[in-house]
Coordinates of N, CA and C in Angstrom, one line a residue:
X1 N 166.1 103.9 119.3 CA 166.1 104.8 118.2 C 167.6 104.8 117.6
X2 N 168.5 105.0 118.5 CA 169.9 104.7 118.2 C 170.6 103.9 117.3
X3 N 170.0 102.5 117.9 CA 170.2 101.3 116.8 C 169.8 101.4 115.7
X4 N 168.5 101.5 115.4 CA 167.9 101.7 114.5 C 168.6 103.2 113.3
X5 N 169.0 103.8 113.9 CA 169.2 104.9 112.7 C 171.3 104.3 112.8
X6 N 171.5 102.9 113.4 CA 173.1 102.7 113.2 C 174.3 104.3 113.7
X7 N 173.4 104.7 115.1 CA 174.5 106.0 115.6 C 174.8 105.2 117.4
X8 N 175.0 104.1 117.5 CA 175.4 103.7 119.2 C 177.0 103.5 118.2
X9 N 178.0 104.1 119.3 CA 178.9 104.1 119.3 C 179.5 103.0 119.0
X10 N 179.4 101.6 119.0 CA 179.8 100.4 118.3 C 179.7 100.8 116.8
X11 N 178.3 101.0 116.3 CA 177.8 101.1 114.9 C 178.8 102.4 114.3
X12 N 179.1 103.4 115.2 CA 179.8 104.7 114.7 C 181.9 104.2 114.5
X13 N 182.0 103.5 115.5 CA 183.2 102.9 115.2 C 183.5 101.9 113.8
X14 N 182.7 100.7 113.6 CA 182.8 100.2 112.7 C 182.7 100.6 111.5
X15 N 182.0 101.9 111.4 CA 182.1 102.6 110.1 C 182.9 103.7 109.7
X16 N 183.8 103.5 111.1 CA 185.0 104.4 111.5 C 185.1 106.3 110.5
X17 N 183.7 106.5 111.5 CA 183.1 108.1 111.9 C 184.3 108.1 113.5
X18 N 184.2 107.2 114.0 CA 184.9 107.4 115.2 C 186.6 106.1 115.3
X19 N 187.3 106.7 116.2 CA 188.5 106.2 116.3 C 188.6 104.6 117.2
X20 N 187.9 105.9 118.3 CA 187.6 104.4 119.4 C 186.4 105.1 120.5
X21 N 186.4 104.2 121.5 CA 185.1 104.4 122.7 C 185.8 104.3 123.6
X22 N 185.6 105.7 124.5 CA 186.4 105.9 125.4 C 185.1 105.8 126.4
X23 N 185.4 104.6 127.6 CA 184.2 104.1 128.6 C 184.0 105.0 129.4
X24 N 182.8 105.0 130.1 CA 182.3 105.5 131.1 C 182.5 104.9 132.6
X25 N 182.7 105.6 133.3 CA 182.4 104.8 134.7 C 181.4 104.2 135.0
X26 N 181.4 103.1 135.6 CA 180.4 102.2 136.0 C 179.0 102.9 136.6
X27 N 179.1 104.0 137.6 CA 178.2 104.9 137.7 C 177.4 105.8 136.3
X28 N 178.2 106.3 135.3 CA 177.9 106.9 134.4 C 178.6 108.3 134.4
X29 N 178.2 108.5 133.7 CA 179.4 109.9 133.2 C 178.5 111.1 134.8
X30 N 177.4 110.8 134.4 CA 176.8 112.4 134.8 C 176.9 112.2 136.6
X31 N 177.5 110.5 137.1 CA 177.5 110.6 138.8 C 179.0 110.9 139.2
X32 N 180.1 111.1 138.0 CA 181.5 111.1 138.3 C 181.9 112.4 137.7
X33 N 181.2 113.4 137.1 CA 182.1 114.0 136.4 C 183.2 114.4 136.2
X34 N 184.1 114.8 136.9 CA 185.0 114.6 137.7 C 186.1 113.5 137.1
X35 N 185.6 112.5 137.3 CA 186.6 111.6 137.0 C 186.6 111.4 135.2
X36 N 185.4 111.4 135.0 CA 185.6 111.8 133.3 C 185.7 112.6 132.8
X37 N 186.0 113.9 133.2 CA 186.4 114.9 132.4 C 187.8 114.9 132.8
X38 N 188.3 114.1 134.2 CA 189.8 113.8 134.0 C 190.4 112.9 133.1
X39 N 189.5 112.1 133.1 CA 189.9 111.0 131.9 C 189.6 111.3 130.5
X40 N 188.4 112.3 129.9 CA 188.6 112.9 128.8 C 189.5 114.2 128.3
X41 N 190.3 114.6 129.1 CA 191.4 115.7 129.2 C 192.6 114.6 128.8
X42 N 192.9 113.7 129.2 CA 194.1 112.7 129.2 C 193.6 112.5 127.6
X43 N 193.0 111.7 127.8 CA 192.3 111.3 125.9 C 192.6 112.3 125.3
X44 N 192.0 113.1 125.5 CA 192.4 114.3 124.6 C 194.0 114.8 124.1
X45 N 194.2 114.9 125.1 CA 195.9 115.0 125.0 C 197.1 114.3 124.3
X46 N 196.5 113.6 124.7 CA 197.7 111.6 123.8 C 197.1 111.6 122.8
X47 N 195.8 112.1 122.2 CA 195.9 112.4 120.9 C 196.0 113.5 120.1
X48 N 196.2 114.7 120.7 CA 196.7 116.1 119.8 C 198.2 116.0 120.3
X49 N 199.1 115.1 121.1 CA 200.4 114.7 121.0 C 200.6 114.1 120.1
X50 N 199.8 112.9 119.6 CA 200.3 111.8 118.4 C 199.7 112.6 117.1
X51 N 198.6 113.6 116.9 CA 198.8 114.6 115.9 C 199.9 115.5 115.7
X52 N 200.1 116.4 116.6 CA 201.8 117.1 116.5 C 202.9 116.8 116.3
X53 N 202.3 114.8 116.4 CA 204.0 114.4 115.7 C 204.1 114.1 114.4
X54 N 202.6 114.5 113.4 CA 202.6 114.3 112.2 C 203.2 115.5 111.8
X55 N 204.0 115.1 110.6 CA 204.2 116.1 109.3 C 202.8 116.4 108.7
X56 N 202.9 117.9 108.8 CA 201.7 119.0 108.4 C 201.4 118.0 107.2
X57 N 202.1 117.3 105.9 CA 201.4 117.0 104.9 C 200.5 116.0 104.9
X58 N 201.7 115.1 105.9 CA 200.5 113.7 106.3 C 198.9 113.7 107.3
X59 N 199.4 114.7 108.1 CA 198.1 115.2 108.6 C 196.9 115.4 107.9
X60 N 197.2 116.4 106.3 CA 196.2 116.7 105.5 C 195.8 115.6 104.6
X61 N 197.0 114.7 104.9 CA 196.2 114.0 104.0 C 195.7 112.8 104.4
X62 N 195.7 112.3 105.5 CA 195.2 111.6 106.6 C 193.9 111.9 106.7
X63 N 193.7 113.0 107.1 CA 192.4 113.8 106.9 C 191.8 113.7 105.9
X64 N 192.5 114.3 104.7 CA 191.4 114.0 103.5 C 190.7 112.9 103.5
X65 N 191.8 111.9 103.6 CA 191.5 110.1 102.9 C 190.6 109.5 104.1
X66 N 190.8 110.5 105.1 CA 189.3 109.8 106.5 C 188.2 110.4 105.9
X67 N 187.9 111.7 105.4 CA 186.8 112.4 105.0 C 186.3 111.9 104.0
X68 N 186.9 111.4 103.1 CA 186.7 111.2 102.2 C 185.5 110.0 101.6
X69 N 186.0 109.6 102.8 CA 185.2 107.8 102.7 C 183.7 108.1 103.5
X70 N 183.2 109.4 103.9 CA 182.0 109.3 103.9 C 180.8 110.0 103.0
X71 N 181.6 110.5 101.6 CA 180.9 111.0 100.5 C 180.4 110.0 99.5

């Protein structure tokens, strides 16, 4: 069903809804938690650091000009 409506995470990158695909463990998320919510905490982080180093204006309008492209 995924494929078919273009929402698997390849299809959501290429139409760049998303940045990138941050992997799962070879077990899967739901046998490690643990280790991916340590690893989604880091993700998280390196990127509200590389936002805080924008200037407020470029932020908004970085923003806009991503928003924008799915109307």
């Amino acid at each position: 069903v995924a494929e078919e409506m273009k929402l698997t995470a390849e299809d959501l990158l290429q139409l760049e809804i998303i940045d990138r695909i941050i992997q799962e463990p070879q077990d899967g998320a739901h046998e490690s938690f643990h280790t991916i919510a340590k690893h989604l905490k880091e993700e998280i982080e390196t990127e509200l650091k590389k936002l805080k180093e924008q200037d407020l204006q470029e932020l908004l309008e970085n923003r806009y000009q991503r928003y924008r492209k799915f109307y």
